[in-house]
Amino acid sequence: MPQSPPGDVGGWFRTALDDAPAPSPRRGWAPAGPDLYGLESPDDDLAAALARLRGRRVLVVTGAGMSTGSGLPDYRGRDARPRSPMTFQEFTGQDLSRRRYWARSTVGWPMFLRAWPGPAHHALTELERRLNLTGVVTQNVDRLHQAAGSRTVVDLHGRLDHVVCLGCRTVSSRRVLQTRLLALNPDMVVPSPSPDGPRGVVGHQAPDGDADVEEWARFRYPDCSRCGGLLKPDVVFFGENAHRPTVEAAFALYERADAVLVLGSSLTVMSGLRFARKAVRDEKPVVIAGDGPTRGDDLATHRIHGRLEHILPRWIAMLDES
Ligand SMILES: [Zn+2]
C-alpha cells in the first residue's frame, strides 16, 4: 500500500456527471479559455438581476462553483486539470477500476468529512429567507447546502455519504463502509485530520497518483453484507442517468418557479442545462451567476460574473438597503 496518499484524492468524489470530460468543440460545448475567468460584474448588473428575481418564485440550480470556497476542488474551473472521470461502465465492469475508486475514496474520505459550508452556502440560506425560493437543485454530492441549513434541496446527482448495493438496492452509510475498507486494508495510510483543525479547509491535494496503479491492484473492497452484490457510492456516475424520482422532484420545484437562478454551474452536462433550456421555452427568466463561462450563457436573461461568495452577500446587502 502507498505510504503517502495516492494522489488526486480530491477527485474521487467528483465522478458524478458534472465531472464529465469537456466534449470536443466539434461534438459539443467546452469551456472557453482562461481569459473568461476572473470577471466581475458591476453593481448595476447585480441590481438588475436581483430586480428580475424579486417578487418571483425562484428555482436555484447549483454546481461545483458553490463548494470551491469549502475546499472541494472544482474540476472544471480555471485551475482545473484535464482528467477523465470514471464512468459507470468502468466502475461496474472492471474490478481494477473499483479497486482504484475505493482506494482513492478511502484516502479522501476524512478530507471530505472536513468540508464545511462556505460563505456562498450560508449566503444562499439567507437569500432563501429574503427571496421566494421554491428550492435548490444541486449537482453537488457534498450535502453542504443541507449542512448550511437550506430547507428544500434535491441532490440531483446523489449523495456521497451514502452507498447503494446494485444487487438489492439497499442504501447504507459511507461512514460505516470506511471502517470495513480500513479493516480490509490494514496497511493503508489514511490521513487523519485533527478534530481541532480548521473546518472547511481540506488542505493540500496531493499530486496525481496514477503511477500507484500497482498498489491499487492490491486494494480490497467489500461486497454488500446482505446479498453479496456490488457496492457503489450513491452518486450518479458519468454514463449513468439520474434517478427518475430525483429528476421528478427537481422538476416539481421548477414547475412551481417563475424564474431560474443558476449558481456556480458550468451547465456542461444536460442534467443542469435542461432547466435553463426549459425556462427559455417557458419564457421564465434565467439568471446565471458564477466565475467563468457556462454552456447556458446564451440562454441567460442576466449573466453575472464573479465569485459566489462575493455576489450573494452583495445581493443580501442590496436587499437590506432597499
Ligand atoms: Zn445487496
mmCIF file of C-alpha atoms and ligand atoms in Angstrom:
data_model
loop_
_atom_site.group_PDB
_atom_site.id
_atom_site.type_symbol
_atom_site.label_atom_id
_atom_site.label_comp_id
_atom_site.label_asym_id
_atom_site.label_seq_id
_atom_site.Cartn_x
_atom_site.Cartn_y
_atom_site.Cartn_z
ATOM 1 C CA MET A 1 0.000 0.000 0.000
ATOM 2 C CA PRO A 2 1.205 3.545 -0.673
ATOM 3 C CA GLN A 3 2.927 5.165 2.270
ATOM 4 C CA SER A 4 1.610 8.526 1.181
ATOM 5 C CA PRO A 5 -1.928 9.178 -0.021
ATOM 6 C CA PRO A 6 -2.412 8.094 -3.607
ATOM 7 C CA GLY A 7 -2.733 11.424 -5.323
ATOM 8 C CA ASP A 8 -5.718 13.171 -6.751
ATOM 9 C CA VAL A 9 -7.636 12.300 -3.645
ATOM 10 C CA GLY A 10 -9.720 15.384 -4.233
ATOM 11 C CA GLY A 11 -11.010 13.871 -7.432
ATOM 12 C CA TRP A 12 -12.527 10.635 -6.249
ATOM 13 C CA PHE A 13 -15.799 12.236 -5.208
ATOM 14 C CA ARG A 14 -16.258 14.087 -8.459
ATOM 15 C CA THR A 15 -17.041 11.084 -10.583
ATOM 16 C CA ALA A 16 -20.570 12.385 -10.982
ATOM 17 C CA LEU A 17 -21.872 13.883 -14.171
ATOM 18 C CA ASP A 18 -20.505 17.344 -13.578
ATOM 19 C CA ASP A 19 -17.042 15.867 -13.855
ATOM 20 C CA ALA A 20 -17.652 14.741 -17.401
ATOM 21 C CA PRO A 21 -14.764 15.455 -19.738
ATOM 22 C CA ALA A 22 -15.301 18.541 -21.811
ATOM 23 C CA PRO A 23 -16.658 17.448 -25.171
ATOM 24 C CA SER A 24 -14.601 18.360 -28.171
ATOM 25 C CA PRO A 25 -15.673 21.566 -29.944
ATOM 26 C CA ARG A 26 -16.940 19.509 -32.843
ATOM 27 C CA ARG A 27 -19.175 17.393 -30.707
ATOM 28 C CA GLY A 28 -20.489 19.961 -28.300
ATOM 29 C CA TRP A 29 -19.730 22.679 -25.851
ATOM 30 C CA ALA A 30 -16.476 23.050 -23.944
ATOM 31 C CA PRO A 31 -15.460 25.812 -21.535
ATOM 32 C CA ALA A 32 -13.505 28.549 -23.273
ATOM 33 C CA GLY A 33 -10.111 29.925 -22.381
ATOM 34 C CA PRO A 34 -8.822 31.243 -19.068
ATOM 35 C CA ASP A 35 -9.373 34.873 -20.129
ATOM 36 C CA LEU A 36 -13.074 34.417 -19.419
ATOM 37 C CA TYR A 37 -12.423 33.777 -15.719
ATOM 38 C CA GLY A 38 -11.955 36.429 -13.074
ATOM 39 C CA LEU A 39 -14.517 38.875 -14.491
ATOM 40 C CA GLU A 40 -16.634 40.815 -12.001
ATOM 41 C CA SER A 41 -19.975 42.308 -12.910
ATOM 42 C CA PRO A 42 -20.615 45.869 -11.705
ATOM 43 C CA ASP A 43 -23.247 46.614 -9.064
ATOM 44 C CA ASP A 44 -25.684 47.867 -11.695
ATOM 45 C CA ASP A 45 -25.739 44.430 -13.312
ATOM 46 C CA LEU A 46 -26.143 42.731 -9.943
ATOM 47 C CA ALA A 47 -29.022 45.026 -9.068
ATOM 48 C CA ALA A 48 -30.739 44.424 -12.405
ATOM 49 C CA ALA A 49 -30.508 40.655 -11.983
ATOM 50 C CA LEU A 50 -31.782 40.883 -8.408
ATOM 51 C CA ALA A 51 -34.705 43.006 -9.535
ATOM 52 C CA ARG A 52 -35.596 40.274 -12.006
ATOM 53 C CA LEU A 53 -35.668 37.694 -9.204
ATOM 54 C CA ARG A 54 -37.563 39.720 -6.611
ATOM 55 C CA GLY A 55 -41.265 39.076 -6.490
ATOM 56 C CA ARG A 56 -40.842 35.862 -8.422
ATOM 57 C CA ARG A 57 -40.713 32.300 -7.213
ATOM 58 C CA VAL A 58 -37.163 31.171 -7.952
ATOM 59 C CA LEU A 59 -35.650 27.740 -8.553
ATOM 60 C CA VAL A 60 -31.927 27.694 -7.738
ATOM 61 C CA VAL A 61 -29.644 25.279 -9.606
ATOM 62 C CA THR A 62 -26.162 24.929 -8.103
ATOM 63 C CA GLY A 63 -22.912 23.317 -9.212
ATOM 64 C CA ALA A 64 -19.316 22.813 -8.184
ATOM 65 C CA GLY A 65 -18.540 26.537 -8.055
ATOM 66 C CA MET A 66 -20.710 26.658 -4.952
ATOM 67 C CA SER A 67 -18.363 24.471 -2.942
ATOM 68 C CA THR A 68 -14.943 25.710 -4.043
ATOM 69 C CA GLY A 69 -14.911 28.011 -1.016
ATOM 70 C CA SER A 70 -15.248 24.890 1.127
ATOM 71 C CA GLY A 71 -12.036 23.296 -0.026
ATOM 72 C CA LEU A 72 -13.633 20.961 -2.544
ATOM 73 C CA PRO A 73 -11.877 21.431 -5.873
ATOM 74 C CA ASP A 74 -13.825 22.435 -8.951
ATOM 75 C CA TYR A 75 -12.686 20.211 -11.767
ATOM 76 C CA ARG A 76 -13.986 22.489 -14.451
ATOM 77 C CA GLY A 77 -12.807 25.858 -13.191
ATOM 78 C CA ARG A 78 -9.869 27.936 -14.297
ATOM 79 C CA ASP A 79 -7.347 25.897 -12.347
ATOM 80 C CA ALA A 80 -8.824 22.551 -13.207
ATOM 81 C CA ARG A 81 -6.605 19.919 -14.734
ATOM 82 C CA PRO A 82 -7.969 17.894 -17.611
ATOM 83 C CA ARG A 83 -8.897 14.479 -16.308
ATOM 84 C CA SER A 84 -11.105 11.607 -17.195
ATOM 85 C CA PRO A 85 -13.867 10.667 -14.797
ATOM 86 C CA MET A 86 -14.568 7.067 -14.039
ATOM 87 C CA THR A 87 -17.644 6.021 -15.933
ATOM 88 C CA PHE A 88 -20.445 3.862 -14.633
ATOM 89 C CA GLN A 89 -19.440 1.235 -17.188
ATOM 90 C CA GLU A 90 -15.843 1.173 -15.948
ATOM 91 C CA PHE A 91 -16.879 1.022 -12.319
ATOM 92 C CA THR A 92 -19.355 -1.809 -12.770
ATOM 93 C CA GLY A 93 -17.388 -3.658 -15.437
ATOM 94 C CA GLN A 94 -13.821 -3.674 -14.144
ATOM 95 C CA ASP A 95 -12.629 -4.952 -10.807
ATOM 96 C CA LEU A 96 -9.425 -2.896 -11.121
ATOM 97 C CA SER A 97 -11.470 0.271 -11.612
ATOM 98 C CA ARG A 98 -13.386 -0.428 -8.420
ATOM 99 C CA ARG A 99 -10.160 -1.079 -6.527
ATOM 100 C CA ARG A 100 -8.822 2.255 -7.798
ATOM 101 C CA TYR A 101 -12.018 4.104 -6.935
ATOM 102 C CA TRP A 102 -12.302 2.727 -3.415
ATOM 103 C CA ALA A 103 -8.582 3.201 -2.713
ATOM 104 C CA ARG A 104 -8.851 6.892 -3.599
ATOM 105 C CA SER A 105 -12.147 7.156 -1.778
ATOM 106 C CA THR A 106 -10.731 5.627 1.399
ATOM 107 C CA VAL A 107 -7.920 8.153 1.473
ATOM 108 C CA GLY A 108 -10.136 11.083 0.548
ATOM 109 C CA TRP A 109 -12.999 10.359 2.919
ATOM 110 C CA PRO A 110 -11.546 12.052 6.037
ATOM 111 C CA MET A 111 -10.935 15.165 3.952
ATOM 112 C CA PHE A 112 -14.463 15.080 2.606
ATOM 113 C CA LEU A 113 -15.783 14.920 6.163
ATOM 114 C CA ARG A 114 -13.902 18.108 6.950
ATOM 115 C CA ALA A 115 -15.510 20.058 4.130
ATOM 116 C CA TRP A 116 -17.898 22.538 5.644
ATOM 117 C CA PRO A 117 -20.396 25.032 4.214
ATOM 118 C CA GLY A 118 -18.681 28.111 2.882
ATOM 119 C CA PRO A 119 -19.795 31.735 2.647
ATOM 120 C CA ALA A 120 -21.757 31.023 -0.535
ATOM 121 C CA HIS A 121 -23.802 28.262 1.132
ATOM 122 C CA HIS A 122 -24.617 30.470 4.103
ATOM 123 C CA ALA A 123 -25.485 33.423 1.891
ATOM 124 C CA LEU A 124 -27.874 31.237 -0.086
ATOM 125 C CA THR A 125 -29.721 30.205 3.073
ATOM 126 C CA GLU A 126 -30.034 33.895 3.872
ATOM 127 C CA LEU A 127 -31.403 34.584 0.394
ATOM 128 C CA GLU A 128 -33.860 31.766 0.979
ATOM 129 C CA ARG A 129 -35.345 33.926 3.727
ATOM 130 C CA ARG A 130 -35.295 37.134 1.658
ATOM 131 C CA LEU A 131 -36.435 35.840 -1.723
ATOM 132 C CA ASN A 132 -39.175 33.393 -2.609
ATOM 133 C CA LEU A 133 -37.235 30.238 -3.476
ATOM 134 C CA THR A 134 -39.071 27.061 -4.441
ATOM 135 C CA GLY A 135 -35.923 25.096 -3.624
ATOM 136 C CA VAL A 136 -32.362 24.224 -4.553
ATOM 137 C CA VAL A 137 -31.480 21.601 -7.151
ATOM 138 C CA THR A 138 -27.801 20.806 -6.747
ATOM 139 C CA GLN A 139 -25.374 18.903 -8.911
ATOM 140 C CA ASN A 140 -23.055 18.645 -5.916
ATOM 141 C CA VAL A 141 -22.901 15.443 -3.892
ATOM 142 C CA ASP A 142 -21.404 17.009 -0.778
ATOM 143 C CA ARG A 143 -24.610 17.799 1.180
ATOM 144 C CA LEU A 144 -23.210 21.217 2.109
ATOM 145 C CA HIS A 145 -26.472 23.017 1.281
ATOM 146 C CA GLN A 146 -28.223 20.885 3.890
ATOM 147 C CA ALA A 147 -25.394 21.446 6.357
ATOM 148 C CA ALA A 148 -25.778 25.197 5.856
ATOM 149 C CA GLY A 149 -29.497 24.986 6.565
ATOM 150 C CA SER A 150 -31.135 25.165 3.153
ATOM 151 C CA ARG A 151 -34.558 23.640 3.622
ATOM 152 C CA THR A 152 -35.599 22.255 0.254
ATOM 153 C CA VAL A 153 -32.739 20.600 -1.603
ATOM 154 C CA VAL A 154 -32.776 17.974 -4.348
ATOM 155 C CA ASP A 155 -29.460 16.133 -4.730
ATOM 156 C CA LEU A 156 -29.691 15.675 -8.483
ATOM 157 C CA HIS A 157 -26.506 13.602 -8.683
ATOM 158 C CA GLY A 158 -26.970 11.707 -5.440
ATOM 159 C CA ARG A 159 -25.063 11.945 -2.186
ATOM 160 C CA LEU A 160 -21.588 10.775 -1.379
ATOM 161 C CA ASP A 161 -22.332 9.899 2.225
ATOM 162 C CA HIS A 162 -24.495 7.019 1.022
ATOM 163 C CA VAL A 163 -23.588 3.722 -0.597
ATOM 164 C CA VAL A 164 -26.045 1.696 -2.641
ATOM 165 C CA CYS A 165 -25.956 -2.028 -3.398
ATOM 166 C CA LEU A 166 -26.511 -2.654 -7.092
ATOM 167 C CA GLY A 167 -27.937 -6.078 -6.207
ATOM 168 C CA CYS A 168 -30.587 -5.479 -3.539
ATOM 169 C CA ARG A 169 -30.624 -1.633 -3.765
ATOM 170 C CA THR A 170 -30.055 -1.326 -0.022
ATOM 171 C CA VAL A 171 -28.697 2.096 0.866
ATOM 172 C CA SER A 172 -26.124 2.191 3.640
ATOM 173 C CA SER A 173 -23.762 4.635 5.274
ATOM 174 C CA ARG A 174 -20.457 5.546 3.628
ATOM 175 C CA ARG A 175 -19.140 6.271 7.114
ATOM 176 C CA VAL A 176 -19.716 2.644 8.131
ATOM 177 C CA LEU A 177 -18.158 1.407 4.904
ATOM 178 C CA GLN A 178 -14.988 3.335 5.742
ATOM 179 C CA THR A 179 -14.495 1.101 8.772
ATOM 180 C CA ARG A 180 -14.839 -2.000 6.601
ATOM 181 C CA LEU A 181 -12.463 -0.606 3.964
ATOM 182 C CA LEU A 182 -9.821 0.177 6.561
ATOM 183 C CA ALA A 183 -10.200 -3.270 8.137
ATOM 184 C CA LEU A 184 -9.674 -4.940 4.768
ATOM 185 C CA ASN A 185 -6.619 -2.814 4.014
ATOM 186 C CA PRO A 186 -4.739 -2.512 7.299
ATOM 187 C CA ASP A 187 -1.594 -1.204 5.549
ATOM 188 C CA MET A 188 -3.440 1.700 4.013
ATOM 189 C CA VAL A 189 -2.128 5.031 5.227
ATOM 190 C CA VAL A 190 -5.034 7.405 5.600
ATOM 191 C CA PRO A 191 -4.553 10.979 6.741
ATOM 192 C CA SER A 192 -6.499 11.669 9.896
ATOM 193 C CA PRO A 193 -7.234 15.385 10.179
ATOM 194 C CA SER A 194 -7.092 16.729 13.662
ATOM 195 C CA PRO A 195 -10.562 17.279 15.112
ATOM 196 C CA ASP A 196 -9.249 20.630 16.320
ATOM 197 C CA GLY A 197 -8.151 21.659 12.842
ATOM 198 C CA PRO A 198 -9.984 24.346 10.922
ATOM 199 C CA ARG A 199 -13.119 23.095 9.241
ATOM 200 C CA GLY A 200 -13.763 23.973 5.683
ATOM 201 C CA VAL A 201 -10.123 23.685 4.776
ATOM 202 C CA VAL A 202 -9.428 20.380 3.120
ATOM 203 C CA GLY A 203 -5.814 21.238 2.606
ATOM 204 C CA HIS A 204 -3.202 20.440 0.064
ATOM 205 C CA GLN A 205 -4.235 17.996 -2.601
ATOM 206 C CA ALA A 206 -1.520 15.516 -3.415
ATOM 207 C CA PRO A 207 -0.276 15.317 -6.997
ATOM 208 C CA ASP A 208 -1.876 12.823 -9.282
ATOM 209 C CA GLY A 209 -1.061 9.298 -8.280
ATOM 210 C CA ASP A 210 -1.875 7.270 -11.337
ATOM 211 C CA ALA A 211 1.592 5.721 -11.007
ATOM 212 C CA ASP A 212 0.291 3.935 -7.925
ATOM 213 C CA VAL A 213 -1.855 1.633 -10.011
ATOM 214 C CA GLU A 214 0.086 -1.471 -8.911
ATOM 215 C CA GLU A 215 -0.732 -0.546 -5.338
ATOM 216 C CA TRP A 216 -4.405 -0.119 -6.126
ATOM 217 C CA ALA A 217 -4.476 -3.530 -7.705
ATOM 218 C CA ARG A 218 -3.981 -4.980 -4.220
ATOM 219 C CA PHE A 219 -6.644 -2.821 -2.593
ATOM 220 C CA ARG A 220 -9.583 -4.819 -1.243
ATOM 221 C CA TYR A 221 -13.180 -3.642 -1.042
ATOM 222 C CA PRO A 222 -16.219 -5.368 0.459
ATOM 223 C CA ASP A 223 -19.422 -6.550 -1.169
ATOM 224 C CA CYS A 224 -22.928 -5.994 0.165
ATOM 225 C CA SER A 225 -23.212 -7.720 3.531
ATOM 226 C CA ARG A 226 -26.830 -8.657 2.778
ATOM 227 C CA CYS A 227 -26.699 -10.107 -0.721
ATOM 228 C CA GLY A 228 -23.063 -10.077 -1.818
ATOM 229 C CA GLY A 229 -23.873 -7.538 -4.535
ATOM 230 C CA LEU A 230 -21.698 -4.754 -5.821
ATOM 231 C CA LEU A 231 -21.469 -1.653 -3.644
ATOM 232 C CA LYS A 232 -21.380 1.712 -5.372
ATOM 233 C CA PRO A 233 -21.315 5.240 -3.998
ATOM 234 C CA ASP A 234 -24.867 6.563 -4.258
ATOM 235 C CA VAL A 235 -23.899 9.233 -6.760
ATOM 236 C CA VAL A 236 -24.602 9.490 -10.459
ATOM 237 C CA PHE A 237 -21.543 8.477 -12.423
ATOM 238 C CA PHE A 238 -20.743 9.704 -15.892
ATOM 239 C CA GLY A 239 -22.638 7.437 -18.253
ATOM 240 C CA GLU A 240 -25.390 6.851 -15.728
ATOM 241 C CA ASN A 241 -28.792 8.524 -15.623
ATOM 242 C CA ALA A 242 -30.032 10.472 -12.631
ATOM 243 C CA HIS A 243 -32.705 8.558 -10.722
ATOM 244 C CA ARG A 244 -36.179 9.224 -12.058
ATOM 245 C CA PRO A 245 -37.815 10.133 -8.706
ATOM 246 C CA THR A 246 -34.997 12.606 -8.095
ATOM 247 C CA VAL A 247 -35.441 14.198 -11.513
ATOM 248 C CA GLU A 248 -39.194 14.375 -10.941
ATOM 249 C CA ALA A 249 -38.675 16.092 -7.598
ATOM 250 C CA ALA A 250 -36.373 18.593 -9.265
ATOM 251 C CA PHE A 251 -38.873 19.365 -11.999
ATOM 252 C CA ALA A 252 -41.642 19.764 -9.435
ATOM 253 C CA LEU A 253 -39.590 22.596 -7.941
ATOM 254 C CA TYR A 254 -39.091 24.013 -11.424
ATOM 255 C CA GLU A 255 -42.795 23.936 -12.204
ATOM 256 C CA ARG A 256 -43.555 25.970 -9.086
ATOM 257 C CA ALA A 257 -40.995 28.611 -10.080
ATOM 258 C CA ASP A 258 -41.295 31.700 -12.268
ATOM 259 C CA ALA A 259 -37.547 32.132 -12.684
ATOM 260 C CA VAL A 260 -34.350 30.071 -12.611
ATOM 261 C CA LEU A 261 -31.138 31.148 -10.861
ATOM 262 C CA VAL A 262 -28.013 29.142 -11.758
ATOM 263 C CA LEU A 263 -25.153 29.414 -9.258
ATOM 264 C CA GLY A 264 -21.672 28.050 -9.876
ATOM 265 C CA SER A 265 -22.518 25.529 -12.560
ATOM 266 C CA SER A 266 -20.905 25.481 -15.974
ATOM 267 C CA LEU A 267 -24.086 23.716 -17.159
ATOM 268 C CA THR A 268 -21.819 21.472 -19.183
ATOM 269 C CA VAL A 269 -23.953 18.433 -18.578
ATOM 270 C CA MET A 270 -27.531 18.123 -19.677
ATOM 271 C CA SER A 271 -28.886 17.418 -16.187
ATOM 272 C CA GLY A 272 -28.372 21.085 -15.329
ATOM 273 C CA LEU A 273 -28.611 22.692 -18.743
ATOM 274 C CA ARG A 274 -32.097 21.382 -19.387
ATOM 275 C CA PHE A 275 -33.537 23.565 -16.606
ATOM 276 C CA ALA A 276 -32.206 26.671 -18.339
ATOM 277 C CA ARG A 277 -33.388 25.475 -21.738
ATOM 278 C CA LYS A 278 -36.849 24.667 -20.450
ATOM 279 C CA ALA A 279 -37.073 28.038 -18.733
ATOM 280 C CA VAL A 280 -36.354 29.785 -22.013
ATOM 281 C CA ARG A 281 -39.071 27.750 -23.734
ATOM 282 C CA ASP A 282 -41.478 28.588 -20.910
ATOM 283 C CA GLU A 283 -40.474 32.268 -21.040
ATOM 284 C CA LYS A 284 -39.176 32.234 -17.472
ATOM 285 C CA PRO A 285 -36.173 34.499 -16.852
ATOM 286 C CA VAL A 286 -32.806 32.800 -16.299
ATOM 287 C CA VAL A 287 -30.108 34.423 -14.168
ATOM 288 C CA ILE A 288 -26.687 32.771 -14.310
ATOM 289 C CA ALA A 289 -24.080 33.776 -11.730
ATOM 290 C CA GLY A 290 -20.573 32.470 -11.256
ATOM 291 C CA ASP A 291 -16.973 32.678 -12.359
ATOM 292 C CA GLY A 292 -16.149 31.584 -15.883
ATOM 293 C CA PRO A 293 -18.138 30.744 -18.982
ATOM 294 C CA THR A 294 -21.135 28.434 -18.953
ATOM 295 C CA ARG A 295 -22.863 26.410 -21.604
ATOM 296 C CA GLY A 296 -26.042 28.366 -20.885
ATOM 297 C CA ASP A 297 -24.676 31.881 -21.316
ATOM 298 C CA ASP A 298 -26.677 32.494 -24.481
ATOM 299 C CA LEU A 299 -29.841 31.446 -22.629
ATOM 300 C CA ALA A 300 -29.375 33.872 -19.746
ATOM 301 C CA THR A 301 -31.625 36.861 -19.223
ATOM 302 C CA HIS A 302 -28.910 38.176 -16.900
ATOM 303 C CA ARG A 303 -25.338 36.906 -16.739
ATOM 304 C CA ILE A 304 -23.495 37.836 -13.539
ATOM 305 C CA HIS A 305 -19.737 37.281 -13.373
ATOM 306 C CA GLY A 306 -17.795 36.822 -10.163
ATOM 307 C CA ARG A 307 -17.298 34.507 -7.252
ATOM 308 C CA LEU A 308 -20.459 33.462 -5.455
ATOM 309 C CA GLU A 309 -19.043 34.309 -2.031
ATOM 310 C CA HIS A 310 -18.945 37.911 -3.297
ATOM 311 C CA ILE A 311 -22.108 38.052 -5.396
ATOM 312 C CA LEU A 312 -24.564 36.535 -2.927
ATOM 313 C CA PRO A 313 -23.620 38.725 0.073
ATOM 314 C CA ARG A 314 -23.778 41.751 -2.245
ATOM 315 C CA TRP A 315 -27.338 40.819 -3.164
ATOM 316 C CA ILE A 316 -28.208 40.477 0.519
ATOM 317 C CA ALA A 317 -26.756 43.920 1.186
ATOM 318 C CA MET A 318 -28.835 45.334 -1.669
ATOM 319 C CA LEU A 319 -31.961 43.766 -0.185
ATOM 320 C CA ASP A 320 -31.072 45.371 3.154
ATOM 321 C CA GLU A 321 -30.658 48.766 1.555
ATOM 322 C CA SER A 322 -33.920 48.726 -0.333
HETATM 323 ZN ZN ZN B 1 -27.179 -6.135 -1.567
#
